[in-house]
PDB file of C-alpha atoms and ligand atoms in Angstrom:
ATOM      1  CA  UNK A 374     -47.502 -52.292  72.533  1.00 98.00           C
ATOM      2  CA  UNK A 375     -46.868 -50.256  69.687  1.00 98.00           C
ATOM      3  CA  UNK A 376     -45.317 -51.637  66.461  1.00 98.00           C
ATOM      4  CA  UNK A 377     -43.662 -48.956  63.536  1.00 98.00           C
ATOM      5  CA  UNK A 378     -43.862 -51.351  60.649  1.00 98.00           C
ATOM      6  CA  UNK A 379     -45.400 -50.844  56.976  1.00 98.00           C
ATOM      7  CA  UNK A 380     -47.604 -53.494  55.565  1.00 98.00           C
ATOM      8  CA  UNK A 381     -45.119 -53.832  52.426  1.00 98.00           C
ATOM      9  CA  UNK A 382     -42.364 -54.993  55.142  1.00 98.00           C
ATOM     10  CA  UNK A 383     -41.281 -58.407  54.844  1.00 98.00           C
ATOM     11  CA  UNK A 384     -39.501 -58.124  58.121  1.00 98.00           C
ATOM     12  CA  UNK A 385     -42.779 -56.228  59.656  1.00 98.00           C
ATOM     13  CA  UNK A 386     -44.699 -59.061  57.950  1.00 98.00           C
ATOM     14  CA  UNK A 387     -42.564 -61.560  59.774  1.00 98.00           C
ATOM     15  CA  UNK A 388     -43.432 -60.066  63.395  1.00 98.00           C
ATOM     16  CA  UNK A 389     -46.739 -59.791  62.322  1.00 98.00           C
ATOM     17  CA  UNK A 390     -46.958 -63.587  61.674  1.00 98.00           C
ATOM     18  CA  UNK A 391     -45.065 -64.171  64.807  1.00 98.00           C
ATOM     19  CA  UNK A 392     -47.932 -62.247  66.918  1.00 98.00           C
ATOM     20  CA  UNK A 393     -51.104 -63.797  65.047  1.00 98.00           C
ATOM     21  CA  UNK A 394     -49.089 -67.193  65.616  1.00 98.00           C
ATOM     22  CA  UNK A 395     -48.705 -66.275  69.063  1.00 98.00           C
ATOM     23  CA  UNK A 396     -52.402 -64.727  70.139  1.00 98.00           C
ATOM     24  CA  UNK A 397     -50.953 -61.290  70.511  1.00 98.00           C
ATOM     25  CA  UNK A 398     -51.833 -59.359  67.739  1.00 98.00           C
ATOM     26  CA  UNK A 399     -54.473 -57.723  70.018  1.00 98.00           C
ATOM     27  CA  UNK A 400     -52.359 -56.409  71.870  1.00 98.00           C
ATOM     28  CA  UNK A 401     -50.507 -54.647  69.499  1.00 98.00           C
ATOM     29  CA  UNK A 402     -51.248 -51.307  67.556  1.00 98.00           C
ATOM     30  CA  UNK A 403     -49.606 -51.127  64.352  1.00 98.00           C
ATOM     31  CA  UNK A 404     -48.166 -47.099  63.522  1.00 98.00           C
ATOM     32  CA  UNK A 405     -47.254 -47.404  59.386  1.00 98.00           C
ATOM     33  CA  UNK A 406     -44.153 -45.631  58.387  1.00 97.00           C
ATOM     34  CA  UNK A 407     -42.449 -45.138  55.718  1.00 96.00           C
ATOM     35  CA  UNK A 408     -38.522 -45.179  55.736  1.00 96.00           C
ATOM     36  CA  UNK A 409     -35.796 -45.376  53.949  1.00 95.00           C
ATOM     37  CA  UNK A 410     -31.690 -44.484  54.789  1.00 94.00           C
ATOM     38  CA  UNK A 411     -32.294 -41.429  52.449  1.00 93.00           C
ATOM     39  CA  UNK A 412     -35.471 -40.539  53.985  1.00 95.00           C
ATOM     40  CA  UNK A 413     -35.751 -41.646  57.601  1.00 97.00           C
ATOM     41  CA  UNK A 414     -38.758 -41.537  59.853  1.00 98.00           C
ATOM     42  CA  UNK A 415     -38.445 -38.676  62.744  1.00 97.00           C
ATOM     43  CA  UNK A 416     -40.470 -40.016  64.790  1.00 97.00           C
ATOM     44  CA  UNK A 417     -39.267 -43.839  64.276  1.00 98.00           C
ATOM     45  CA  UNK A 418     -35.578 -42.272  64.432  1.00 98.00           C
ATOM     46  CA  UNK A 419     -36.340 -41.791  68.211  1.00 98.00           C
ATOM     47  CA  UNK A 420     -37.622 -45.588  68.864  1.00 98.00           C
ATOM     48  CA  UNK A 421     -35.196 -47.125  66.311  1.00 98.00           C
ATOM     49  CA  UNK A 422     -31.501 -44.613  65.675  1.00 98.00           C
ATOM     50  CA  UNK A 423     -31.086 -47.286  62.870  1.00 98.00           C
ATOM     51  CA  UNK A 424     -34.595 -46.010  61.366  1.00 98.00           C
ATOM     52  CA  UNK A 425     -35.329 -49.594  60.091  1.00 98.00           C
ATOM     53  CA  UNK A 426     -38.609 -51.254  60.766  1.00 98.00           C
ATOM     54  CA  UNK A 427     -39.679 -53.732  62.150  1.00 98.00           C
ATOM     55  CA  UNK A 428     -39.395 -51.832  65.809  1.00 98.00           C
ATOM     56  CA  UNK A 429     -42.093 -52.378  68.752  1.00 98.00           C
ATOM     57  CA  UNK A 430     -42.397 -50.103  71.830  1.00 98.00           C
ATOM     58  CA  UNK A 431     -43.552 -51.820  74.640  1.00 98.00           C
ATOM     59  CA  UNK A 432     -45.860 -50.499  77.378  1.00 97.00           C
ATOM     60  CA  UNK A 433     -43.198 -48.957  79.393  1.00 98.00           C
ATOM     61  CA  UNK A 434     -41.544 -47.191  76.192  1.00 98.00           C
ATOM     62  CA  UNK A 435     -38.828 -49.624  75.776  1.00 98.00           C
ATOM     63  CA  UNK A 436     -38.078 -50.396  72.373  1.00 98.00           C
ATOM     64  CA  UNK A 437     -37.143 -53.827  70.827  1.00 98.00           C
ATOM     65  CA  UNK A 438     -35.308 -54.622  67.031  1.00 98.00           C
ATOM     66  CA  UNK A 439     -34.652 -56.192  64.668  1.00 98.00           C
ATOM     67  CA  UNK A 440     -37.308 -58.547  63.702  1.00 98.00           C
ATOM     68  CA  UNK A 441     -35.525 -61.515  65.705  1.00 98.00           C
ATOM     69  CA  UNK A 442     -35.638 -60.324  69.043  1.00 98.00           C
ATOM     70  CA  UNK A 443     -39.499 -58.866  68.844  1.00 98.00           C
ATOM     71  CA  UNK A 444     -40.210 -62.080  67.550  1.00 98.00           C
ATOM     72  CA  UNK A 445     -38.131 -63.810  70.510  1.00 98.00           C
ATOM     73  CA  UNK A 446     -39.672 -61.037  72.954  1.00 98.00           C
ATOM     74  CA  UNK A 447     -42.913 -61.970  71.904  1.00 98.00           C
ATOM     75  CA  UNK A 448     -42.398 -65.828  72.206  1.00 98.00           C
ATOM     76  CA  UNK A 449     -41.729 -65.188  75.975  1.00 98.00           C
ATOM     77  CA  UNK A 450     -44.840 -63.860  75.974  1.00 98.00           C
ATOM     78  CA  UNK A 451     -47.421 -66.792  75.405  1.00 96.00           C
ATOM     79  CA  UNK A 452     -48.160 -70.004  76.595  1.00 94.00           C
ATOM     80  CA  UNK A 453     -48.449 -71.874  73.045  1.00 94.00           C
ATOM     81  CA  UNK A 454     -46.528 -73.906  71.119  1.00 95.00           C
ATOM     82  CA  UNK A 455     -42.652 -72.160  71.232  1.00 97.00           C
ATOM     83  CA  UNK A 456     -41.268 -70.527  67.770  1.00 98.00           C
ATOM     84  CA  UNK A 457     -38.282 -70.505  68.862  1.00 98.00           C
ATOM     85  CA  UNK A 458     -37.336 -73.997  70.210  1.00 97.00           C
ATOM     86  CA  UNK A 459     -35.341 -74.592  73.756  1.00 97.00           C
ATOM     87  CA  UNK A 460     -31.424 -74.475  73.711  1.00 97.00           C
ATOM     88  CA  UNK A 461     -29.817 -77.164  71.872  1.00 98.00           C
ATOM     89  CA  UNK A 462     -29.265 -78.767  68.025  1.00 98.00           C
ATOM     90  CA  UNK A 463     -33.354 -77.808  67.332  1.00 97.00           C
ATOM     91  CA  UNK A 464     -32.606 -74.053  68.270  1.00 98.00           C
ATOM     92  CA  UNK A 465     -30.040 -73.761  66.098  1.00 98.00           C
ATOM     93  CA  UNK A 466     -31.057 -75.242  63.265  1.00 97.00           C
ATOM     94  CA  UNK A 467     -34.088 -72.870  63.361  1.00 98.00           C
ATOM     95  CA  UNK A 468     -32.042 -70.242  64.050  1.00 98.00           C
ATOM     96  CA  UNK A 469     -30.266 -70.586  60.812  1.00 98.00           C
ATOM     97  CA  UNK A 470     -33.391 -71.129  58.696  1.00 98.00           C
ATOM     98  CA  UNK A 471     -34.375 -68.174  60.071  1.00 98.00           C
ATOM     99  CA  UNK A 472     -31.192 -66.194  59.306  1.00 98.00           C
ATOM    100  CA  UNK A 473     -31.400 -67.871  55.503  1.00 98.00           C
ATOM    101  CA  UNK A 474     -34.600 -66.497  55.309  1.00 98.00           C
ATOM    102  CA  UNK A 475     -33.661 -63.057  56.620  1.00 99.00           C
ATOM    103  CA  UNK A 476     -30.727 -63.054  54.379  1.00 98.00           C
ATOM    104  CA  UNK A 477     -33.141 -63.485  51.341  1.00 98.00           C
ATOM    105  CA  UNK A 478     -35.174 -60.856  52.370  1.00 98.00           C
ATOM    106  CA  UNK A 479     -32.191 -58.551  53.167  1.00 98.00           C
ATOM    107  CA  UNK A 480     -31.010 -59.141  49.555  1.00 98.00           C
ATOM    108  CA  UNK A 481     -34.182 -58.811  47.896  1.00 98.00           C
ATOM    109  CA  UNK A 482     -34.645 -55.623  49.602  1.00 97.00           C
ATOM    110  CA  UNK A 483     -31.457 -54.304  48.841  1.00 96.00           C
ATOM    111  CA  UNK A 484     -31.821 -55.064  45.082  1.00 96.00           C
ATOM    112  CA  UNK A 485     -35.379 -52.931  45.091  1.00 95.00           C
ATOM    113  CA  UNK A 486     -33.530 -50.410  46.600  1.00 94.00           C
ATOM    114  CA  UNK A 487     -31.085 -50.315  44.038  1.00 91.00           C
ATOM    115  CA  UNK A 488     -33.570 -49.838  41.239  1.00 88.00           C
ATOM    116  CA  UNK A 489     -36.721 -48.176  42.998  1.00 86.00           C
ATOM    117  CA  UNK A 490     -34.384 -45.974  45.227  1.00 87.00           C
ATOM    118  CA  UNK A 491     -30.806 -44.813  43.936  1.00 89.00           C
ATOM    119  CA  UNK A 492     -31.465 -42.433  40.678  1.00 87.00           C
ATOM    120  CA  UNK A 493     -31.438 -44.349  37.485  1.00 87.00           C
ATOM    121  CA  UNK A 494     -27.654 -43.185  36.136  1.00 89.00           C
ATOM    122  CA  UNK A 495     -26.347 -44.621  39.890  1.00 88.00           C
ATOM    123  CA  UNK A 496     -27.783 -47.975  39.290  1.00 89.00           C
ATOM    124  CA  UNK A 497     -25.112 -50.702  39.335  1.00 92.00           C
ATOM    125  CA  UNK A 498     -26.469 -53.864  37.183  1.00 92.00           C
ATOM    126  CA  UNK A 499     -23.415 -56.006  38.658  1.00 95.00           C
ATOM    127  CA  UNK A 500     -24.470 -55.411  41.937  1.00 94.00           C
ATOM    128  CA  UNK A 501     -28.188 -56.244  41.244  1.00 95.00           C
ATOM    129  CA  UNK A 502     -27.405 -59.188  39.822  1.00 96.00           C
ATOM    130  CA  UNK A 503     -25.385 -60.333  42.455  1.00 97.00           C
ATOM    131  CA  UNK A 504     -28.482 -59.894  44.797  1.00 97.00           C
ATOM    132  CA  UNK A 505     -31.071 -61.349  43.040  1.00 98.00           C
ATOM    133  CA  UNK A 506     -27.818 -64.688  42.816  1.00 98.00           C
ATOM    134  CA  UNK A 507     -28.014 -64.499  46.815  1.00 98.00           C
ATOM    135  CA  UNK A 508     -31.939 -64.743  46.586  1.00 98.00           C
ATOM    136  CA  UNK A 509     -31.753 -67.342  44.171  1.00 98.00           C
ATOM    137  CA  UNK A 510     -28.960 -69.573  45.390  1.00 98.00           C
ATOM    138  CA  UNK A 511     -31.118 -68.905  49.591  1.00 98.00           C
ATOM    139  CA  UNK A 512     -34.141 -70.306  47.457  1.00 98.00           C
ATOM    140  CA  UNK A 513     -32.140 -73.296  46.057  1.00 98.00           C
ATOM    141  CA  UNK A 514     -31.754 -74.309  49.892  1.00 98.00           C
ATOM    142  CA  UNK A 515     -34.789 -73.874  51.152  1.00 98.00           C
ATOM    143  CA  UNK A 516     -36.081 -76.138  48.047  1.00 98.00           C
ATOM    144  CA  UNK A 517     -34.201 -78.799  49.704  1.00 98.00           C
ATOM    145  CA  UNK A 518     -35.051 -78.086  53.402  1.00 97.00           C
ATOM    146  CA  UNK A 519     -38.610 -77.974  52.205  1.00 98.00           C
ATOM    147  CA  UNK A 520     -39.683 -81.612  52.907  1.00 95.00           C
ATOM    148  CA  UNK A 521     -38.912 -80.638  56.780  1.00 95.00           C
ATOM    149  CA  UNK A 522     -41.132 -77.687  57.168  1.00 97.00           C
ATOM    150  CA  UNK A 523     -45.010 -79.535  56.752  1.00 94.00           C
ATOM    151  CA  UNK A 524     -46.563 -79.022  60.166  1.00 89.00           C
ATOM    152  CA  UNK A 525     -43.788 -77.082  61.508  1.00 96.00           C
ATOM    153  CA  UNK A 526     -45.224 -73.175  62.758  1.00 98.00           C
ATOM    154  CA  UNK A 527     -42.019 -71.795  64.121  1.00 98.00           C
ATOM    155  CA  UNK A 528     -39.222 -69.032  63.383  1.00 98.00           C
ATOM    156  CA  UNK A 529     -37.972 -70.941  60.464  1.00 98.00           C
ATOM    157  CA  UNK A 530     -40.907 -71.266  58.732  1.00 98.00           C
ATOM    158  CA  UNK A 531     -42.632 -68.259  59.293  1.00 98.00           C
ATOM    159  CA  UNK A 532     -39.457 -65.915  57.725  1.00 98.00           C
ATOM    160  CA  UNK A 533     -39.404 -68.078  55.076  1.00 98.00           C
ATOM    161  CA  UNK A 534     -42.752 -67.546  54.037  1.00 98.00           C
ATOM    162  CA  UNK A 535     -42.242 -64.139  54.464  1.00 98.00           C
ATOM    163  CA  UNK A 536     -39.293 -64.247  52.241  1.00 98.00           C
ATOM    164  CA  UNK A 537     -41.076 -66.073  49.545  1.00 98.00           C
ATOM    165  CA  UNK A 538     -44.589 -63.804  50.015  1.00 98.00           C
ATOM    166  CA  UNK A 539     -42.099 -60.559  49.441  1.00 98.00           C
ATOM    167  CA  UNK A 540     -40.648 -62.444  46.314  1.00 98.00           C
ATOM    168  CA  UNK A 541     -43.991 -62.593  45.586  1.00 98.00           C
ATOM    169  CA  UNK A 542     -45.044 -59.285  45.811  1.00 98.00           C
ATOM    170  CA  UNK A 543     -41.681 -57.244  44.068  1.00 97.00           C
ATOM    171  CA  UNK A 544     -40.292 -59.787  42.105  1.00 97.00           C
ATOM    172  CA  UNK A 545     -43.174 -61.861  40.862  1.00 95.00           C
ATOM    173  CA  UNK A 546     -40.691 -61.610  37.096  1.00 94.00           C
ATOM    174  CA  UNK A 547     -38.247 -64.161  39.099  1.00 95.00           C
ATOM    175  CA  UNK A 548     -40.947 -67.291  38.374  1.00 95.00           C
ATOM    176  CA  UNK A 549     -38.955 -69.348  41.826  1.00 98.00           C
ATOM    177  CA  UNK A 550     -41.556 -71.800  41.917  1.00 98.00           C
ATOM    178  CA  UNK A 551     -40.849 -72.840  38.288  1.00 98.00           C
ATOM    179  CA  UNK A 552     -37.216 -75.110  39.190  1.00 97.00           C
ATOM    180  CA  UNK A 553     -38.622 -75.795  43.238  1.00 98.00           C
ATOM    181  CA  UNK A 554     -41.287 -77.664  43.483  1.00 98.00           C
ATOM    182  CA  UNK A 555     -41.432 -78.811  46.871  1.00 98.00           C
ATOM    183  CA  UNK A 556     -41.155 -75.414  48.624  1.00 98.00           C
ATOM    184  CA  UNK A 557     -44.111 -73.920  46.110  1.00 98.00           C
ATOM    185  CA  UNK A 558     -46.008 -76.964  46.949  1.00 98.00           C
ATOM    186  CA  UNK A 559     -45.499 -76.208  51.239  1.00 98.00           C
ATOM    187  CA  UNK A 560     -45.860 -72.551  50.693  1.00 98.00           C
ATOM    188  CA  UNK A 561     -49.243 -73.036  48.900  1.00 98.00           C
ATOM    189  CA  UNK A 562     -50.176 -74.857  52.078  1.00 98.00           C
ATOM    190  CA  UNK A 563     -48.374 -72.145  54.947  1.00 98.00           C
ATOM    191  CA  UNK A 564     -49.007 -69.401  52.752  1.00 98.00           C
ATOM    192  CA  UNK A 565     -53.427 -69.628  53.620  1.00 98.00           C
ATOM    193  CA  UNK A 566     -52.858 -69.487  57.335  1.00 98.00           C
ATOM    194  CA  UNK A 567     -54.773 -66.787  58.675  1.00 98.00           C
ATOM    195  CA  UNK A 568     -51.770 -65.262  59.668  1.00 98.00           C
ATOM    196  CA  UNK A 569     -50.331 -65.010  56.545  1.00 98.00           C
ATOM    197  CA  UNK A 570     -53.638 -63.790  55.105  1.00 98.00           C
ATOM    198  CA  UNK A 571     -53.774 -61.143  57.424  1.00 98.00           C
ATOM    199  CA  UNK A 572     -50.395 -59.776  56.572  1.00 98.00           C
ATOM    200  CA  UNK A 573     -50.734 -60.121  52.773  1.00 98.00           C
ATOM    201  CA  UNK A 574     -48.531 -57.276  51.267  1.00 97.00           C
ATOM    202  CA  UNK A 575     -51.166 -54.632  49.433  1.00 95.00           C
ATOM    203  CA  UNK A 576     -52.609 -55.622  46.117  1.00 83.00           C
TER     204      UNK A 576
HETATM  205  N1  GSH B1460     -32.492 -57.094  60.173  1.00 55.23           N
HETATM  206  C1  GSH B1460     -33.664 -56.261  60.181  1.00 55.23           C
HETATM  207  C2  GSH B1460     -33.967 -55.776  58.785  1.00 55.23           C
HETATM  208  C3  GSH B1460     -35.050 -54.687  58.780  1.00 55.23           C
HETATM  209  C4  GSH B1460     -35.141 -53.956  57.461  1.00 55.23           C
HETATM  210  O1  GSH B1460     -34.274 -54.065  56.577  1.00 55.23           O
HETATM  211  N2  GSH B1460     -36.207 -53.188  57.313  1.00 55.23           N
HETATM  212  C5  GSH B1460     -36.388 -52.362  56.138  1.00 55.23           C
HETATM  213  C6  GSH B1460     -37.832 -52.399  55.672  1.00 55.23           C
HETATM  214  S1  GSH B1460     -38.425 -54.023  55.346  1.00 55.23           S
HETATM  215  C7  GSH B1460     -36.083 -50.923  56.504  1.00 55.23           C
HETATM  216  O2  GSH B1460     -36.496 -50.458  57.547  1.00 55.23           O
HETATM  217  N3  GSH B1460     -35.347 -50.199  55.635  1.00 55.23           N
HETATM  218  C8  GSH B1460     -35.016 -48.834  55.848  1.00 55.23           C
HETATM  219  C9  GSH B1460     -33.535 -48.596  55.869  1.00 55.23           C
HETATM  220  O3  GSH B1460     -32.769 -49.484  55.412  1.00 55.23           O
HETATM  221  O4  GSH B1460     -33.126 -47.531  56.327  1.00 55.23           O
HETATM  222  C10 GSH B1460     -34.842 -57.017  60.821  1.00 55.23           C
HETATM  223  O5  GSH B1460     -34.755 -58.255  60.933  1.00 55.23           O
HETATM  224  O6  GSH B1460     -35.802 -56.387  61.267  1.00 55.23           O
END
């Protein structure tokens, strides 16, 4: 299988995870790209028409996105432990930790856009902030879901290390673990899997 991802990607990141979690990281060749809406990858364009990564081509050239279905494709793939859990109140409630997390990282990414992207007389500080609110008001949450993750290697844990490891990397300024303590002190534990090692964002 073939995955277009970049390794500063939280959402690539996140499939990444899900594969090392999962035993199939072998099987998967990773093809960097970088892409933006102003800038677009051709040859991703052809995979993915939404030109966002994380996309993954399987063997027989069919191509799977966003991040939550390759990551629910490639649960169906293993025998392990499930990271997605089996129809019912569990399911959802991972589910939605998992779209929290997403959200965070959709927000965060959409406030680096703003000021790494759009030309410095476009930027919108109102709109920033209101980003960076979303991140911090997703974080607030987790901080008191965080006594339910320990031991827990599933869909809902693994984006939101993602989310906080992206945090991490762009907005290292925003000090989160400062006011939430108990999701610093679980992410100091998740964050040295070897998964999450692997996957580190560049230094
Ligand atoms: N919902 C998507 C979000 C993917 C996403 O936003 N990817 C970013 C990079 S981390 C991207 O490709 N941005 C390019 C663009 O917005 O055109 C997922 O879960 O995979």
């Amino acid at each position: 299988m073939r995955l277009h991802s970049n390794p500063a990607s939280p959402f690539g990141r996140k499939v990444k995870v899900a594969a090392y979690e999962t035993g199939l990281m072998d099987r998967i060749e990773v093809r960097n790209v970088q892409t933006t809406a102003v800038g677009p990858d051709p040859v991703l364009i052809v995979d993915n028409p939404l030109g966002k990564i994380p996309c993954l081509v399987l063997d027989d050239g069919t191509a799977l996105y966003d991040s939550r279905v390759i990551c629910e494709y490639l649960d169906s793939l293993h025998a392990g432990a499930r990271l997605f859990p089996e129809p019912g109140p569990e399911r959802w409630a991972a589910l939605r930790l998992q779209a929290l997390g997403d959200g965070i990282m959709d927000a965060a990414l959409l406030a680096r856009y703003e000021t790494f992207l759009r030309p410095e007389e476009r930027r919108w500080d109102a709109w920033i902030d209101g980003q960076l609110d979303k991140v911090a008001r997703g974080l607030d949450r987790l901080e008191l879901e965080a006594d339910g993750f320990a031991e827990r290697i599933d869909i809902a844990t693994i984006t939101a290390a993602c989310a906080l490891g992206y945090l991490d990397f762009r907005f290292a300024g925003l000090a989160w673990r400062e006011t939430r303590p108990r999701l610093a002190a679980w992410f100091a534990l998740f964050g040295a899997r070897a998964s999450l090692l692997h996957t580190l964002p560049p230094g």
